[in-house]
PDB file of C-alpha atoms in Angstrom:
ATOM      1  CA  UNK A 594     232.825 216.350 -76.094  1.00 56.00           C
ATOM      2  CA  UNK A 595     230.994 214.724 -78.908  1.00 58.00           C
ATOM      3  CA  UNK A 596     229.373 211.304 -78.370  1.00 55.00           C
ATOM      4  CA  UNK A 597     229.913 208.982 -81.289  1.00 58.00           C
ATOM      5  CA  UNK A 598     226.857 206.824 -82.032  1.00 54.00           C
ATOM      6  CA  UNK A 599     229.003 204.038 -83.563  1.00 55.00           C
ATOM      7  CA  UNK A 600     231.030 203.755 -80.319  1.00 57.00           C
ATOM      8  CA  UNK A 601     227.816 203.396 -78.297  1.00 57.00           C
ATOM      9  CA  UNK A 602     226.551 200.561 -80.523  1.00 59.00           C
ATOM     10  CA  UNK A 603     229.895 198.809 -80.369  1.00 55.00           C
ATOM     11  CA  UNK A 604     229.839 199.004 -76.572  1.00 61.00           C
ATOM     12  CA  UNK A 605     226.325 197.484 -76.461  1.00 61.00           C
ATOM     13  CA  UNK A 606     227.309 194.624 -78.783  1.00 57.00           C
ATOM     14  CA  UNK A 607     230.452 193.926 -76.767  1.00 61.00           C
ATOM     15  CA  UNK A 608     228.446 193.948 -73.552  1.00 57.00           C
ATOM     16  CA  UNK A 609     225.889 191.488 -74.984  1.00 64.00           C
ATOM     17  CA  UNK A 610     228.654 189.145 -76.166  1.00 63.00           C
ATOM     18  CA  UNK A 611     230.268 189.286 -72.725  1.00 62.00           C
ATOM     19  CA  UNK A 612     226.971 188.429 -71.050  1.00 63.00           C
ATOM     20  CA  UNK A 613     226.415 185.487 -73.423  1.00 66.00           C
ATOM     21  CA  UNK A 614     229.931 184.232 -72.819  1.00 62.00           C
ATOM     22  CA  UNK A 615     229.527 184.532 -69.075  1.00 50.00           C
ATOM     23  CA  UNK A 616     226.134 182.797 -69.187  1.00 54.00           C
ATOM     24  CA  UNK A 617     227.560 179.962 -71.324  1.00 56.00           C
ATOM     25  CA  UNK A 618     230.492 179.551 -68.972  1.00 52.00           C
ATOM     26  CA  UNK A 619     228.250 179.426 -65.906  1.00 47.00           C
ATOM     27  CA  UNK A 620     225.825 177.010 -67.553  1.00 51.00           C
ATOM     28  CA  UNK A 621     228.548 174.554 -68.581  1.00 51.00           C
ATOM     29  CA  UNK A 622     230.279 174.848 -65.206  1.00 50.00           C
ATOM     30  CA  UNK A 623     227.095 174.004 -63.335  1.00 55.00           C
ATOM     31  CA  UNK A 624     226.322 171.221 -65.816  1.00 48.00           C
ATOM     32  CA  UNK A 625     229.809 169.719 -65.391  1.00 48.00           C
ATOM     33  CA  UNK A 626     229.638 169.851 -61.607  1.00 51.00           C
ATOM     34  CA  UNK A 627     226.200 168.225 -61.635  1.00 49.00           C
ATOM     35  CA  UNK A 628     227.375 165.495 -63.998  1.00 45.00           C
ATOM     36  CA  UNK A 629     230.453 164.793 -61.880  1.00 47.00           C
ATOM     37  CA  UNK A 630     228.316 164.567 -58.762  1.00 47.00           C
ATOM     38  CA  UNK A 631     225.864 162.206 -60.455  1.00 48.00           C
ATOM     39  CA  UNK A 632     228.648 159.922 -61.640  1.00 49.00           C
ATOM     40  CA  UNK A 633     230.152 159.866 -58.165  1.00 49.00           C
ATOM     41  CA  UNK A 634     226.767 158.847 -56.793  1.00 50.00           C
ATOM     42  CA  UNK A 635     226.600 155.988 -59.259  1.00 54.00           C
ATOM     43  CA  UNK A 636     229.999 154.779 -58.122  1.00 56.00           C
ATOM     44  CA  UNK A 637     228.872 154.714 -54.527  1.00 64.00           C
ATOM     45  CA  UNK A 638     225.738 152.829 -55.535  1.00 77.00           C
ATOM     46  CA  UNK A 639     227.594 149.954 -57.181  1.00 71.00           C
ATOM     47  CA  UNK A 640     229.956 149.640 -54.229  1.00 80.00           C
ATOM     48  CA  UNK A 641     227.088 149.628 -51.768  1.00 84.00           C
ATOM     49  CA  UNK A 642     226.197 146.149 -50.490  1.00 86.00           C
ATOM     50  CA  UNK A 643     227.250 144.102 -53.557  1.00 94.00           C
ATOM     51  CA  UNK A 644     226.573 140.409 -53.932  1.00 96.00           C
ATOM     52  CA  UNK A 645     229.420 137.914 -53.851  1.00 97.00           C
ATOM     53  CA  UNK A 646     231.139 136.706 -56.992  1.00 98.00           C
ATOM     54  CA  UNK A 647     234.324 134.828 -57.754  1.00 97.00           C
ATOM     55  CA  UNK A 648     236.747 134.835 -60.641  1.00 97.00           C
ATOM     56  CA  UNK A 649     238.837 131.828 -61.622  1.00 96.00           C
ATOM     57  CA  UNK A 650     242.429 131.745 -62.850  1.00 93.00           C
ATOM     58  CA  UNK A 651     240.894 131.428 -66.341  1.00 93.00           C
ATOM     59  CA  UNK A 652     239.021 134.713 -65.664  1.00 94.00           C
ATOM     60  CA  UNK A 653     235.601 133.046 -65.546  1.00 95.00           C
ATOM     61  CA  UNK A 654     233.293 135.084 -63.319  1.00 97.00           C
ATOM     62  CA  UNK A 655     230.726 133.189 -61.266  1.00 97.00           C
ATOM     63  CA  UNK A 656     227.963 134.960 -59.363  1.00 98.00           C
ATOM     64  CA  UNK A 657     226.794 133.638 -55.993  1.00 97.00           C
ATOM     65  CA  UNK A 658     223.712 131.534 -56.784  1.00 96.00           C
ATOM     66  CA  UNK A 659     222.794 130.988 -53.137  1.00 96.00           C
ATOM     67  CA  UNK A 660     221.306 134.487 -53.020  1.00 95.00           C
ATOM     68  CA  UNK A 661     218.665 136.154 -55.207  1.00 95.00           C
ATOM     69  CA  UNK A 662     219.896 138.028 -58.264  1.00 95.00           C
ATOM     70  CA  UNK A 663     221.390 141.419 -57.465  1.00 95.00           C
ATOM     71  CA  UNK A 664     222.421 144.316 -59.680  1.00 93.00           C
ATOM     72  CA  UNK A 665     225.951 144.590 -58.257  1.00 95.00           C
ATOM     73  CA  UNK A 666     228.557 141.945 -57.440  1.00 97.00           C
ATOM     74  CA  UNK A 667     232.106 142.088 -56.076  1.00 97.00           C
ATOM     75  CA  UNK A 668     234.887 139.608 -56.851  1.00 98.00           C
ATOM     76  CA  UNK A 669     238.380 139.451 -55.379  1.00 97.00           C
ATOM     77  CA  UNK A 670     241.147 139.585 -58.006  1.00 97.00           C
ATOM     78  CA  UNK A 671     244.165 139.442 -55.675  1.00 96.00           C
ATOM     79  CA  UNK A 672     245.042 135.935 -56.893  1.00 96.00           C
ATOM     80  CA  UNK A 673     245.252 137.033 -60.536  1.00 95.00           C
ATOM     81  CA  UNK A 674     248.639 138.078 -61.874  1.00 90.00           C
ATOM     82  CA  UNK A 675     248.219 141.411 -63.614  1.00 94.00           C
ATOM     83  CA  UNK A 676     251.432 143.361 -64.208  1.00 93.00           C
ATOM     84  CA  UNK A 677     249.836 146.630 -63.138  1.00 95.00           C
ATOM     85  CA  UNK A 678     246.602 148.565 -62.917  1.00 96.00           C
ATOM     86  CA  UNK A 679     246.591 149.458 -66.617  1.00 96.00           C
ATOM     87  CA  UNK A 680     246.901 145.801 -67.663  1.00 96.00           C
ATOM     88  CA  UNK A 681     243.995 144.848 -65.402  1.00 96.00           C
ATOM     89  CA  UNK A 682     241.914 147.785 -66.579  1.00 96.00           C
ATOM     90  CA  UNK A 683     242.542 146.893 -70.227  1.00 95.00           C
ATOM     91  CA  UNK A 684     241.600 143.260 -69.668  1.00 95.00           C
ATOM     92  CA  UNK A 685     238.393 143.926 -67.752  1.00 96.00           C
ATOM     93  CA  UNK A 686     237.348 146.561 -70.274  1.00 95.00           C
ATOM     94  CA  UNK A 687     237.306 143.749 -72.864  1.00 95.00           C
ATOM     95  CA  UNK A 688     234.918 141.758 -70.671  1.00 95.00           C
ATOM     96  CA  UNK A 689     232.329 144.539 -70.704  1.00 96.00           C
ATOM     97  CA  UNK A 690     229.106 143.879 -72.544  1.00 95.00           C
ATOM     98  CA  UNK A 691     225.867 145.809 -73.137  1.00 94.00           C
ATOM     99  CA  UNK A 692     224.265 143.583 -70.477  1.00 95.00           C
ATOM    100  CA  UNK A 693     226.904 144.283 -67.818  1.00 96.00           C
ATOM    101  CA  UNK A 694     229.808 146.533 -66.890  1.00 95.00           C
ATOM    102  CA  UNK A 695     232.895 145.529 -64.973  1.00 96.00           C
ATOM    103  CA  UNK A 696     234.551 148.194 -62.824  1.00 95.00           C
ATOM    104  CA  UNK A 697     238.048 147.760 -61.483  1.00 96.00           C
ATOM    105  CA  UNK A 698     238.878 148.797 -57.916  1.00 95.00           C
ATOM    106  CA  UNK A 699     242.636 148.248 -58.116  1.00 95.00           C
ATOM    107  CA  UNK A 700     243.393 149.530 -54.620  1.00 94.00           C
ATOM    108  CA  UNK A 701     240.928 147.052 -53.146  1.00 94.00           C
ATOM    109  CA  UNK A 702     242.021 144.260 -55.537  1.00 96.00           C
ATOM    110  CA  UNK A 703     238.368 143.797 -56.492  1.00 96.00           C
ATOM    111  CA  UNK A 704     236.192 144.060 -59.526  1.00 97.00           C
ATOM    112  CA  UNK A 705     232.557 145.051 -59.433  1.00 97.00           C
ATOM    113  CA  UNK A 706     230.160 143.456 -61.908  1.00 97.00           C
ATOM    114  CA  UNK A 707     227.198 145.722 -62.591  1.00 96.00           C
ATOM    115  CA  UNK A 708     224.331 143.949 -64.317  1.00 96.00           C
ATOM    116  CA  UNK A 709     222.214 145.960 -66.748  1.00 93.00           C
ATOM    117  CA  UNK A 710     219.001 143.984 -67.195  1.00 91.00           C
ATOM    118  CA  UNK A 711     217.042 144.705 -70.359  1.00 91.00           C
ATOM    119  CA  UNK A 712     214.096 143.065 -72.118  1.00 91.00           C
ATOM    120  CA  UNK A 713     216.219 140.124 -73.255  1.00 90.00           C
ATOM    121  CA  UNK A 714     218.017 139.509 -69.948  1.00 92.00           C
ATOM    122  CA  UNK A 715     215.187 140.324 -67.560  1.00 90.00           C
ATOM    123  CA  UNK A 716     214.274 136.654 -67.034  1.00 93.00           C
ATOM    124  CA  UNK A 717     217.827 135.320 -66.685  1.00 95.00           C
ATOM    125  CA  UNK A 718     218.636 133.426 -63.508  1.00 96.00           C
ATOM    126  CA  UNK A 719     221.825 133.958 -61.513  1.00 97.00           C
ATOM    127  CA  UNK A 720     223.282 130.837 -63.137  1.00 97.00           C
ATOM    128  CA  UNK A 721     222.447 132.096 -66.623  1.00 97.00           C
ATOM    129  CA  UNK A 722     224.182 135.411 -65.903  1.00 97.00           C
ATOM    130  CA  UNK A 723     227.231 133.451 -64.718  1.00 97.00           C
ATOM    131  CA  UNK A 724     227.201 131.363 -67.899  1.00 97.00           C
ATOM    132  CA  UNK A 725     227.103 134.486 -70.047  1.00 96.00           C
ATOM    133  CA  UNK A 726     229.978 136.071 -68.104  1.00 96.00           C
ATOM    134  CA  UNK A 727     232.012 132.863 -68.420  1.00 96.00           C
ATOM    135  CA  UNK A 728     231.359 132.619 -72.161  1.00 95.00           C
ATOM    136  CA  UNK A 729     232.585 136.175 -72.616  1.00 94.00           C
ATOM    137  CA  UNK A 730     235.820 135.319 -70.778  1.00 92.00           C
ATOM    138  CA  UNK A 731     236.317 132.249 -72.977  1.00 92.00           C
ATOM    139  CA  UNK A 732     236.087 134.416 -76.099  1.00 90.00           C
ATOM    140  CA  UNK A 733     239.153 136.395 -75.036  1.00 82.00           C
TER     141      UNK A 733
END
């Protein structure tokens, strides 16, 4: 039996491509799992011991000013009349801002307001944050 040199090279190239593909697959799988885990951890963080907030029928969010400023607040939305989860999600997505994020917990009938302090907002009081949230609601 005669060994063909071209077949040997082709086998090596195919083997290298398979290894690269396998490595890429493993890398992206591990990366995706890690990213999913990290995002899940963030969710738990913003649900952990939030401050109190309220939301009016006009959708004005007010943070509890009897306590020091916190990064996370929870407000009950059970009194608001959203047709369904998607309607609520769409509305609260419009209230998001670079300085804060609003997360909907439809099953709990709550929203979570996550403040994102930056150089501009670092010195804002609880009342100032509330004013900014209320102004955003008025714009809608």
